[in-house]
Amino acid sequence: MGAVPDSPILDRSAVKAAHERIKQNIHCTPVVTSKTLSDLASIPRSTEALVGTPYKGETPARPRFRLFFKCENFQRIGAFKSRGAFHALSRLSPEQLVKGVVTHSSGNHAQALALASRTHGVKAYIVMPTISTPAKIAATKGYGAEVIFSGSTSQEREAVVEDVIKKTGAVLVPPYDHPNIILGQGTMALELEEQVRDLVKEDASLSSHGTRGMRLDGQPTMNGSSAHGKETSRERLAGHLDAVIAPLGGGGMLSGIATALHGTGTKVFGAEPSFQGADDGRRGLEANERVTSVKTLTIADGLRTPVGVLNWTVISDKSKVKGVFSVTEEQILSAMRLVVERMKVFVEPSAVVGLAVCLYDEGFRKIVEQEGGEEGWDVGIVLSGGNTTLEAISKMFATEDKYAERAEAKVGKNGERVAENVAG
């Protein structure tokens, strides 16, 4: 993003400072619960469902979940990206802002930067690959940005961005691979913590841990002690999340959440689609090496990009991110149907990968069973956005064609169906 003179370090205090900078420009999005979905996630999977997985022949896990959904689909521009965009612009100097900003994105970051730029009276140049959906293109233009189209490969997009920078002097604001973006996205975790505490204070039955470690005013007792004087670890207190699981694309959100929650006792996990190698984060952790290229047409179009370089340093740190899990297209659609039909919440496919992991990934479910025991875990799930259309959703659920509605426009300049490293 150019030479930002006061680029902060990545720690919890910096996330808190970021939240102070942007809170007047963003929504504190709601946290909602669903007993139905918590109960469904707590039902053991059938032995038939484990056929074809590493857990074939094993006894299905019996995890117990209490789920808390952070609804970033209600964020400005309909997705969490507003947080990072507003924070990134807040850190630029007047001399940098006067020449405008530029980025490349297929949709959500494009809209977020366009909105933040309009709010600050800054010119925004947005390079969008032709894979971008018409709705996201229209929304980006609607916020006043100048949209410039490119091919879908990383080389094509970066060439157009470089051309814009040469002609205008605009400052690059990347979609995810920068500390100011990471810190901005991490602010949602601070809100989630406080909101869950408030919810459990009002209704202790929402938590797996009841009223353990809570005073009458809803705050944890000193040193985590119970009413009977027995020591209780911080991560098992009512109102304290055992885990948070968030979608993983470029990694701005996941690394931000991990930074915000580091040292709090809340475990952080990532979730990805597996289609056509979209699970680069999971594969990279297995190989102990960042995957640098992703070519996928997963329906989770906001996650069609590899983890960024800086983001990888956080996500590959076991003390910050405990693991990354992946789910199939069918599992994503199943989770999406539950959110829309049972919770009455309108989301895009990328938003529900965390819920899909809770419902269907046996490895994650075994962790919850083993570490949560009879009480289970209170788990925060980030619903990252809701930028899709009724037409797109209808086509996803109405057709037998597994490749249907993965893109609403041409992918490559010459019509080739390849999508490489496409940032959401």
Tab-separated table of C-alpha atoms in Angstrom:
chain	number	residue	atom	x	y	z
A	1	MET	CA	0.000	0.000	0.000
A	2	GLY	CA	2.961	2.220	-0.571
A	3	ALA	CA	5.192	3.496	2.207
A	4	VAL	CA	2.815	4.049	5.090
A	5	PRO	CA	4.950	5.863	7.679
A	6	ASP	CA	3.137	4.710	10.811
A	7	SER	CA	2.158	1.158	9.862
A	8	PRO	CA	1.381	-0.468	13.229
A	9	ILE	CA	2.463	-3.845	14.540
A	10	LEU	CA	-0.052	-6.672	14.671
A	11	ASP	CA	-1.318	-7.095	18.224
A	12	ARG	CA	-4.551	-6.798	20.198
A	13	SER	CA	-3.874	-3.225	21.274
A	14	ALA	CA	-3.450	-2.183	17.644
A	15	VAL	CA	-6.814	-3.768	16.792
A	16	LYS	CA	-8.393	-1.759	19.606
A	17	ALA	CA	-6.798	1.408	18.232
A	18	ALA	CA	-8.119	0.549	14.766
A	19	HIS	CA	-11.616	0.160	16.176
A	20	GLU	CA	-11.436	3.627	17.721
A	21	ARG	CA	-10.434	5.044	14.333
A	22	ILE	CA	-13.261	3.480	12.312
A	23	LYS	CA	-16.181	2.912	14.667
A	24	GLN	CA	-17.960	6.075	13.500
A	25	ASN	CA	-17.874	4.801	9.898
A	26	ILE	CA	-18.951	1.180	10.378
A	27	HIS	CA	-21.872	-0.716	11.869
A	28	CYS	CA	-21.536	-2.760	15.032
A	29	THR	CA	-23.223	-5.708	13.367
A	30	PRO	CA	-25.570	-7.923	15.384
A	31	VAL	CA	-24.745	-11.266	16.957
A	32	VAL	CA	-27.597	-13.750	16.777
A	33	THR	CA	-28.112	-17.270	18.080
A	34	SER	CA	-30.075	-20.218	16.728
A	35	LYS	CA	-31.054	-23.106	18.963
A	36	THR	CA	-32.080	-25.049	15.857
A	37	LEU	CA	-28.665	-24.772	14.235
A	38	SER	CA	-26.833	-25.401	17.516
A	39	ASP	CA	-28.898	-28.564	17.983
A	40	LEU	CA	-28.352	-29.706	14.383
A	41	ALA	CA	-24.585	-29.227	14.701
A	42	SER	CA	-24.651	-31.295	17.898
A	43	ILE	CA	-26.228	-34.342	16.214
A	44	PRO	CA	-23.669	-37.069	15.362
A	45	ARG	CA	-23.212	-37.651	11.648
A	46	SER	CA	-24.239	-41.016	10.245
A	47	THR	CA	-21.620	-43.692	9.629
A	48	GLU	CA	-22.591	-43.550	5.937
A	49	ALA	CA	-21.663	-39.868	5.822
A	50	LEU	CA	-18.115	-40.746	6.888
A	51	VAL	CA	-17.554	-43.135	3.982
A	52	GLY	CA	-14.914	-41.678	1.688
A	53	THR	CA	-13.365	-39.640	4.496
A	54	PRO	CA	-10.367	-40.392	6.752
A	55	TYR	CA	-12.906	-41.208	9.477
A	56	LYS	CA	-14.572	-44.116	7.685
A	57	GLY	CA	-15.394	-46.887	10.136
A	58	GLU	CA	-14.917	-44.696	13.213
A	59	THR	CA	-17.619	-43.810	15.689
A	60	PRO	CA	-19.048	-40.429	14.656
A	61	ALA	CA	-18.143	-37.520	16.899
A	62	ARG	CA	-20.718	-36.268	19.399
A	63	PRO	CA	-19.827	-32.590	19.818
A	64	ARG	CA	-22.000	-30.121	21.684
A	65	PHE	CA	-22.282	-26.677	20.170
A	66	ARG	CA	-23.737	-23.355	21.197
A	67	LEU	CA	-23.379	-21.121	18.155
A	68	PHE	CA	-23.154	-17.323	18.048
A	69	PHE	CA	-23.335	-15.740	14.592
A	70	LYS	CA	-21.592	-12.416	13.899
A	71	CYS	CA	-23.681	-11.044	11.033
A	72	GLU	CA	-21.279	-9.054	8.879
A	73	ASN	CA	-23.791	-9.349	6.049
A	74	PHE	CA	-25.412	-6.362	7.814
A	75	GLN	CA	-22.178	-4.382	7.592
A	76	ARG	CA	-21.961	-1.371	5.281
A	77	ILE	CA	-21.670	-2.567	1.641
A	78	GLY	CA	-23.005	-5.916	2.863
A	79	ALA	CA	-19.707	-7.429	3.982
A	80	PHE	CA	-16.900	-7.143	6.527
A	81	LYS	CA	-14.520	-5.509	4.039
A	82	SER	CA	-15.669	-2.018	5.037
A	83	ARG	CA	-13.684	-2.350	8.251
A	84	GLY	CA	-10.332	-2.815	6.550
A	85	ALA	CA	-10.984	-0.224	3.849
A	86	PHE	CA	-11.938	2.519	6.290
A	87	HIS	CA	-8.960	1.732	8.503
A	88	ALA	CA	-6.524	1.685	5.574
A	89	LEU	CA	-7.674	5.113	4.394
A	90	SER	CA	-7.524	6.493	7.932
A	91	ARG	CA	-3.801	5.659	8.029
A	92	LEU	CA	-2.902	7.449	4.791
A	93	SER	CA	-1.514	10.974	4.819
A	94	PRO	CA	-3.282	13.894	3.100
A	95	GLU	CA	-0.476	13.927	0.534
A	96	GLN	CA	-1.203	10.311	-0.334
A	97	LEU	CA	-4.971	10.717	-0.389
A	98	VAL	CA	-4.971	13.648	-2.779
A	99	LYS	CA	-3.861	11.386	-5.635
A	100	GLY	CA	-6.523	8.785	-4.960
A	101	VAL	CA	-6.413	5.091	-4.212
A	102	VAL	CA	-6.471	1.981	-6.381
A	103	THR	CA	-7.130	-1.690	-5.804
A	104	HIS	CA	-8.105	-4.896	-7.586
A	105	SER	CA	-11.076	-6.921	-6.389
A	106	SER	CA	-13.940	-9.032	-7.686
A	107	GLY	CA	-16.477	-7.298	-5.519
A	108	ASN	CA	-16.591	-6.819	-1.757
A	109	HIS	CA	-13.266	-5.022	-1.265
A	110	ALA	CA	-14.045	-3.031	-4.404
A	111	GLN	CA	-17.294	-1.778	-2.895
A	112	ALA	CA	-15.712	-1.194	0.508
A	113	LEU	CA	-12.883	0.937	-0.851
A	114	ALA	CA	-15.288	2.825	-3.104
A	115	LEU	CA	-17.508	3.657	-0.109
A	116	ALA	CA	-14.598	4.622	2.147
A	117	SER	CA	-13.157	6.802	-0.596
A	118	ARG	CA	-16.457	8.582	-1.196
A	119	THR	CA	-16.818	9.159	2.558
A	120	HIS	CA	-13.371	10.768	2.696
A	121	GLY	CA	-13.724	12.649	-0.616
A	122	VAL	CA	-11.014	10.579	-2.287
A	123	LYS	CA	-10.880	9.353	-5.890
A	124	ALA	CA	-11.029	5.553	-6.170
A	125	TYR	CA	-9.864	3.455	-9.123
A	126	ILE	CA	-11.081	-0.130	-8.944
A	127	VAL	CA	-9.681	-2.831	-11.218
A	128	MET	CA	-12.283	-5.598	-11.511
A	129	PRO	CA	-11.799	-8.886	-13.379
A	130	THR	CA	-14.500	-9.826	-15.845
A	131	ILE	CA	-15.491	-12.676	-13.517
A	132	SER	CA	-17.081	-10.071	-11.232
A	133	THR	CA	-20.845	-10.323	-10.933
A	134	PRO	CA	-22.956	-7.536	-12.478
A	135	ALA	CA	-24.472	-6.697	-9.083
A	136	LYS	CA	-21.050	-6.073	-7.526
A	137	ILE	CA	-19.878	-4.052	-10.531
A	138	ALA	CA	-22.994	-1.892	-10.356
A	139	ALA	CA	-22.627	-1.380	-6.608
A	140	THR	CA	-18.968	-0.354	-6.951
A	141	LYS	CA	-19.848	2.199	-9.611
A	142	GLY	CA	-22.760	3.348	-7.465
A	143	TYR	CA	-20.349	4.402	-4.732
A	144	GLY	CA	-18.618	6.690	-7.223
A	145	ALA	CA	-15.548	4.641	-8.088
A	146	GLU	CA	-14.032	4.466	-11.562
A	147	VAL	CA	-14.141	0.802	-12.570
A	148	ILE	CA	-11.484	-0.512	-14.958
A	149	PHE	CA	-11.870	-4.059	-16.240
A	150	SER	CA	-9.094	-6.622	-16.589
A	151	GLY	CA	-8.606	-10.285	-17.283
A	152	SER	CA	-8.951	-12.735	-14.424
A	153	THR	CA	-5.345	-13.848	-13.976
A	154	SER	CA	-3.144	-12.201	-11.378
A	155	GLN	CA	-0.735	-10.983	-14.041
A	156	GLU	CA	-3.515	-9.250	-15.981
A	157	ARG	CA	-4.975	-7.554	-12.935
A	158	GLU	CA	-1.641	-6.404	-11.553
A	159	ALA	CA	-0.619	-4.997	-14.935
A	160	VAL	CA	-3.740	-2.823	-15.031
A	161	VAL	CA	-3.169	-1.658	-11.443
A	162	GLU	CA	0.416	-0.704	-12.249
A	163	ASP	CA	-0.796	1.246	-15.271
A	164	VAL	CA	-3.256	3.189	-13.116
A	165	ILE	CA	-0.551	3.983	-10.559
A	166	LYS	CA	1.815	5.238	-13.274
A	167	LYS	CA	-0.836	7.481	-14.783
A	168	THR	CA	-2.383	8.862	-11.588
A	169	GLY	CA	0.016	8.336	-8.696
A	170	ALA	CA	-2.801	6.598	-6.794
A	171	VAL	CA	-1.883	4.603	-3.665
A	172	LEU	CA	-2.509	0.866	-3.772
A	173	VAL	CA	-4.845	-0.400	-1.033
A	174	PRO	CA	-4.594	-4.200	-1.289
A	175	PRO	CA	-7.587	-6.409	-0.498
A	176	TYR	CA	-5.977	-8.274	2.393
A	177	ASP	CA	-2.175	-8.372	2.445
A	178	HIS	CA	-1.394	-5.324	4.604
A	179	PRO	CA	-1.316	-4.697	8.368
A	180	ASN	CA	-3.856	-1.863	8.204
A	181	ILE	CA	-6.346	-4.110	6.395
A	182	ILE	CA	-5.720	-6.937	8.880
A	183	LEU	CA	-6.210	-4.693	11.901
A	184	GLY	CA	-9.393	-3.213	10.479
A	185	GLN	CA	-10.919	-6.627	9.849
A	186	GLY	CA	-9.939	-7.789	13.331
A	187	THR	CA	-12.226	-5.200	14.925
A	188	MET	CA	-15.207	-7.508	14.451
A	189	ALA	CA	-13.694	-9.910	17.003
A	190	LEU	CA	-13.637	-7.208	19.683
A	191	GLU	CA	-17.336	-6.554	19.106
A	192	LEU	CA	-18.144	-10.269	19.033
A	193	GLU	CA	-16.495	-10.837	22.424
A	194	GLU	CA	-18.471	-8.067	24.104
A	195	GLN	CA	-21.747	-8.935	22.410
A	196	VAL	CA	-21.579	-12.590	23.461
A	197	ARG	CA	-20.858	-11.565	27.050
A	198	ASP	CA	-23.894	-9.287	26.990
A	199	LEU	CA	-26.133	-11.978	25.508
A	200	VAL	CA	-25.107	-14.561	28.080
A	201	LYS	CA	-25.501	-12.026	30.873
A	202	GLU	CA	-29.131	-11.636	29.804
A	203	ASP	CA	-29.735	-15.350	29.207
A	204	ALA	CA	-27.236	-17.811	30.683
A	205	SER	CA	-28.890	-20.720	28.869
A	206	LEU	CA	-27.337	-19.484	25.625
A	207	SER	CA	-23.903	-20.632	26.836
A	208	SER	CA	-22.613	-24.183	27.151
A	209	HIS	CA	-21.171	-23.139	30.485
A	210	GLY	CA	-24.299	-21.747	32.140
A	211	THR	CA	-23.462	-19.147	34.790
A	212	ARG	CA	-20.023	-20.539	35.597
A	213	GLY	CA	-17.615	-17.861	36.736
A	214	MET	CA	-20.186	-15.065	36.375
A	215	ARG	CA	-21.091	-12.540	39.053
A	216	LEU	CA	-24.618	-11.209	39.329
A	217	ASP	CA	-23.579	-8.257	37.138
A	218	GLY	CA	-22.588	-10.666	34.364
A	219	GLN	CA	-18.829	-10.122	34.668
A	220	PRO	CA	-16.317	-12.944	35.264
A	221	THR	CA	-15.393	-13.523	38.894
A	222	MET	CA	-11.882	-12.673	40.046
A	223	ASN	CA	-9.232	-15.123	38.814
A	224	GLY	CA	-11.929	-17.172	37.118
A	225	SER	CA	-13.187	-18.543	40.426
A	226	SER	CA	-16.614	-20.102	40.644
A	227	ALA	CA	-19.138	-19.227	43.359
A	228	HIS	CA	-17.775	-22.187	45.363
A	229	GLY	CA	-14.203	-20.942	45.209
A	230	LYS	CA	-13.019	-23.543	42.704
A	231	GLU	CA	-10.653	-22.256	40.054
A	232	THR	CA	-12.139	-22.206	36.559
A	233	SER	CA	-9.992	-21.616	33.478
A	234	ARG	CA	-10.796	-18.408	31.634
A	235	GLU	CA	-11.765	-20.155	28.405
A	236	ARG	CA	-14.484	-22.198	30.158
A	237	LEU	CA	-16.348	-19.257	31.673
A	238	ALA	CA	-19.899	-18.438	30.641
A	239	GLY	CA	-19.893	-15.576	28.173
A	240	HIS	CA	-16.364	-16.348	26.989
A	241	LEU	CA	-16.131	-17.932	23.552
A	242	ASP	CA	-14.257	-21.211	23.371
A	243	ALA	CA	-13.626	-20.721	19.657
A	244	VAL	CA	-14.241	-18.490	16.652
A	245	ILE	CA	-14.310	-19.835	13.110
A	246	ALA	CA	-14.144	-17.551	10.081
A	247	PRO	CA	-13.899	-17.891	6.287
A	248	LEU	CA	-10.415	-17.908	4.761
A	249	GLY	CA	-9.631	-16.432	1.361
A	250	GLY	CA	-6.733	-13.992	1.275
A	251	GLY	CA	-6.640	-14.092	5.051
A	252	GLY	CA	-7.278	-10.472	6.043
A	253	MET	CA	-10.248	-11.362	8.221
A	254	LEU	CA	-8.874	-14.569	9.747
A	255	SER	CA	-5.477	-13.044	10.565
A	256	GLY	CA	-7.221	-9.975	11.988
A	257	ILE	CA	-9.466	-12.067	14.235
A	258	ALA	CA	-6.488	-14.170	15.324
A	259	THR	CA	-4.554	-11.022	16.164
A	260	ALA	CA	-7.458	-9.575	18.135
A	261	LEU	CA	-8.073	-12.751	20.144
A	262	HIS	CA	-4.462	-13.800	20.713
A	263	GLY	CA	-3.887	-14.356	24.415
A	264	THR	CA	-7.586	-14.307	25.347
A	265	GLY	CA	-8.066	-18.077	25.569
A	266	THR	CA	-10.398	-18.168	22.570
A	267	LYS	CA	-9.193	-20.568	19.884
A	268	VAL	CA	-9.355	-19.381	16.263
A	269	PHE	CA	-10.006	-21.599	13.221
A	270	GLY	CA	-10.355	-20.995	9.497
A	271	ALA	CA	-12.784	-22.456	6.970
A	272	GLU	CA	-12.406	-22.830	3.208
A	273	PRO	CA	-14.095	-24.433	0.204
A	274	SER	CA	-12.293	-27.495	-1.145
A	275	PHE	CA	-13.497	-27.258	-4.769
A	276	GLN	CA	-10.697	-27.203	-7.375
A	277	GLY	CA	-8.005	-26.596	-4.754
A	278	ALA	CA	-9.632	-23.578	-3.097
A	279	ASP	CA	-8.424	-24.956	0.265
A	280	ASP	CA	-4.937	-23.521	-0.191
A	281	GLY	CA	-4.728	-22.496	3.469
A	282	ARG	CA	-5.356	-26.028	4.714
A	283	ARG	CA	-2.991	-27.523	2.148
A	284	GLY	CA	-0.333	-24.946	2.920
A	285	LEU	CA	-0.442	-25.736	6.617
A	286	GLU	CA	-0.083	-29.446	5.866
A	287	ALA	CA	2.939	-28.776	3.646
A	288	ASN	CA	4.316	-26.057	5.947
A	289	GLU	CA	4.523	-23.734	2.936
A	290	ARG	CA	2.224	-21.018	1.597
A	291	VAL	CA	0.391	-21.892	-1.625
A	292	THR	CA	0.928	-19.016	-4.052
A	293	SER	CA	-1.696	-19.659	-6.723
A	294	VAL	CA	-5.342	-20.716	-6.711
A	295	LYS	CA	-7.458	-21.444	-9.791
A	296	THR	CA	-10.983	-22.276	-8.734
A	297	LEU	CA	-14.574	-21.556	-9.641
A	298	THR	CA	-15.984	-22.425	-6.239
A	299	ILE	CA	-19.433	-20.965	-5.539
A	300	ALA	CA	-17.773	-19.260	-2.556
A	301	ASP	CA	-16.518	-16.587	-4.925
A	302	GLY	CA	-15.167	-14.353	-2.157
A	303	LEU	CA	-12.627	-17.064	-1.294
A	304	ARG	CA	-11.055	-17.630	-4.711
A	305	THR	CA	-7.626	-16.337	-3.747
A	306	PRO	CA	-4.505	-17.646	-1.996
A	307	VAL	CA	-3.531	-16.532	1.494
A	308	GLY	CA	-1.438	-13.362	1.423
A	309	VAL	CA	2.212	-13.216	2.465
A	310	LEU	CA	1.745	-11.211	5.671
A	311	ASN	CA	-1.495	-13.022	6.462
A	312	TRP	CA	0.326	-16.337	6.203
A	313	THR	CA	2.735	-15.344	8.985
A	314	VAL	CA	-0.261	-15.082	11.323
A	315	ILE	CA	-2.304	-18.025	10.047
A	316	SER	CA	0.658	-20.417	10.077
A	317	ASP	CA	1.377	-19.514	13.721
A	318	LYS	CA	-0.209	-22.301	15.780
A	319	SER	CA	-0.446	-20.042	18.802
A	320	LYS	CA	-2.799	-17.787	16.825
A	321	VAL	CA	-4.716	-20.062	14.431
A	322	LYS	CA	-5.307	-23.610	15.632
A	323	GLY	CA	-6.284	-25.069	12.275
A	324	VAL	CA	-8.019	-24.638	8.921
A	325	PHE	CA	-10.739	-26.973	7.629
A	326	SER	CA	-12.426	-27.303	4.242
A	327	VAL	CA	-15.902	-28.191	3.007
A	328	THR	CA	-17.468	-29.243	-0.293
A	329	GLU	CA	-19.757	-27.231	-2.543
A	330	GLU	CA	-22.705	-29.371	-1.491
A	331	GLN	CA	-21.950	-28.766	2.174
A	332	ILE	CA	-21.719	-25.019	1.569
A	333	LEU	CA	-25.110	-25.012	-0.138
A	334	SER	CA	-26.625	-27.101	2.659
A	335	ALA	CA	-25.326	-24.666	5.295
A	336	MET	CA	-26.530	-21.708	3.240
A	337	ARG	CA	-30.006	-23.192	3.005
A	338	LEU	CA	-30.133	-23.559	6.786
A	339	VAL	CA	-29.082	-19.954	7.392
A	340	VAL	CA	-31.582	-18.572	4.895
A	341	GLU	CA	-34.511	-20.829	5.768
A	342	ARG	CA	-34.056	-21.409	9.500
A	343	MET	CA	-32.410	-18.169	10.608
A	344	LYS	CA	-34.044	-15.964	7.944
A	345	VAL	CA	-30.661	-14.350	7.284
A	346	PHE	CA	-29.624	-13.517	3.702
A	347	VAL	CA	-26.002	-14.523	3.048
A	348	GLU	CA	-23.642	-15.315	0.185
A	349	PRO	CA	-22.001	-18.763	-0.131
A	350	SER	CA	-18.617	-17.570	1.174
A	351	ALA	CA	-20.256	-16.527	4.433
A	352	VAL	CA	-21.345	-19.984	5.555
A	353	VAL	CA	-18.155	-22.049	5.246
A	354	GLY	CA	-17.579	-21.769	9.006
A	355	LEU	CA	-21.023	-23.148	9.778
A	356	ALA	CA	-20.482	-25.906	7.206
A	357	VAL	CA	-17.309	-26.949	9.046
A	358	CYS	CA	-19.225	-27.167	12.341
A	359	LEU	CA	-21.924	-29.259	10.678
A	360	TYR	CA	-19.885	-31.540	8.449
A	361	ASP	CA	-16.129	-31.606	9.108
A	362	GLU	CA	-15.495	-34.632	11.298
A	363	GLY	CA	-12.001	-33.501	12.233
A	364	PHE	CA	-13.245	-30.237	13.680
A	365	ARG	CA	-16.209	-31.941	15.311
A	366	LYS	CA	-13.877	-34.387	17.077
A	367	ILE	CA	-11.859	-31.471	18.458
A	368	VAL	CA	-15.025	-29.960	19.925
A	369	GLU	CA	-16.055	-33.340	21.361
A	370	GLN	CA	-12.653	-34.026	22.894
A	371	GLU	CA	-11.925	-30.556	24.264
A	372	GLY	CA	-15.496	-29.507	25.037
A	373	GLY	CA	-16.537	-32.714	26.753
A	374	GLU	CA	-20.049	-32.974	28.134
A	375	GLU	CA	-20.487	-29.195	28.277
A	376	GLY	CA	-19.362	-28.545	24.721
A	377	TRP	CA	-18.120	-25.312	23.202
A	378	ASP	CA	-19.492	-21.825	22.688
A	379	VAL	CA	-18.442	-21.059	19.113
A	380	GLY	CA	-18.530	-17.736	17.305
A	381	ILE	CA	-19.199	-18.056	13.569
A	382	VAL	CA	-18.562	-15.123	11.240
A	383	LEU	CA	-21.165	-14.712	8.502
A	384	SER	CA	-18.860	-12.609	6.370
A	385	GLY	CA	-21.263	-11.085	3.840
A	386	GLY	CA	-24.508	-11.144	1.928
A	387	ASN	CA	-23.621	-9.780	-1.487
A	388	THR	CA	-25.485	-12.083	-3.807
A	389	THR	CA	-28.824	-11.950	-5.588
A	390	LEU	CA	-32.071	-13.892	-5.488
A	391	GLU	CA	-31.458	-14.894	-9.101
A	392	ALA	CA	-28.021	-16.295	-8.274
A	393	ILE	CA	-29.297	-18.193	-5.253
A	394	SER	CA	-32.227	-19.583	-7.215
A	395	LYS	CA	-29.904	-20.929	-9.891
A	396	MET	CA	-27.591	-22.495	-7.312
A	397	PHE	CA	-30.396	-24.495	-5.777
A	398	ALA	CA	-32.513	-25.144	-8.873
A	399	THR	CA	-30.030	-26.844	-11.194
A	400	GLU	CA	-28.300	-30.187	-11.231
A	401	ASP	CA	-25.305	-28.630	-12.978
A	402	LYS	CA	-22.576	-28.391	-10.334
A	403	TYR	CA	-20.878	-25.629	-12.296
A	404	ALA	CA	-23.973	-23.469	-12.646
A	405	GLU	CA	-23.807	-19.842	-11.569
A	406	ARG	CA	-20.171	-19.866	-10.507
A	407	ALA	CA	-19.718	-16.706	-12.549
A	408	GLU	CA	-22.271	-14.349	-14.012
A	409	ALA	CA	-19.957	-12.895	-16.630
A	410	LYS	CA	-17.098	-13.999	-18.837
A	411	VAL	CA	-14.070	-15.104	-16.863
A	412	GLY	CA	-11.170	-14.462	-19.172
A	413	LYS	CA	-10.859	-11.684	-21.727
A	414	ASN	CA	-11.212	-14.281	-24.474
A	415	GLY	CA	-13.974	-16.198	-22.707
A	416	GLU	CA	-11.769	-18.878	-21.158
A	417	ARG	CA	-13.163	-20.271	-17.911
A	418	VAL	CA	-10.173	-19.787	-15.627
A	419	ALA	CA	-10.176	-17.859	-12.372
A	420	GLU	CA	-6.782	-17.335	-10.765
A	421	ASN	CA	-6.109	-15.651	-7.399
A	422	VAL	CA	-9.274	-13.567	-7.537
A	423	ALA	CA	-9.542	-11.319	-4.488
A	424	GLY	CA	-13.020	-10.744	-3.092
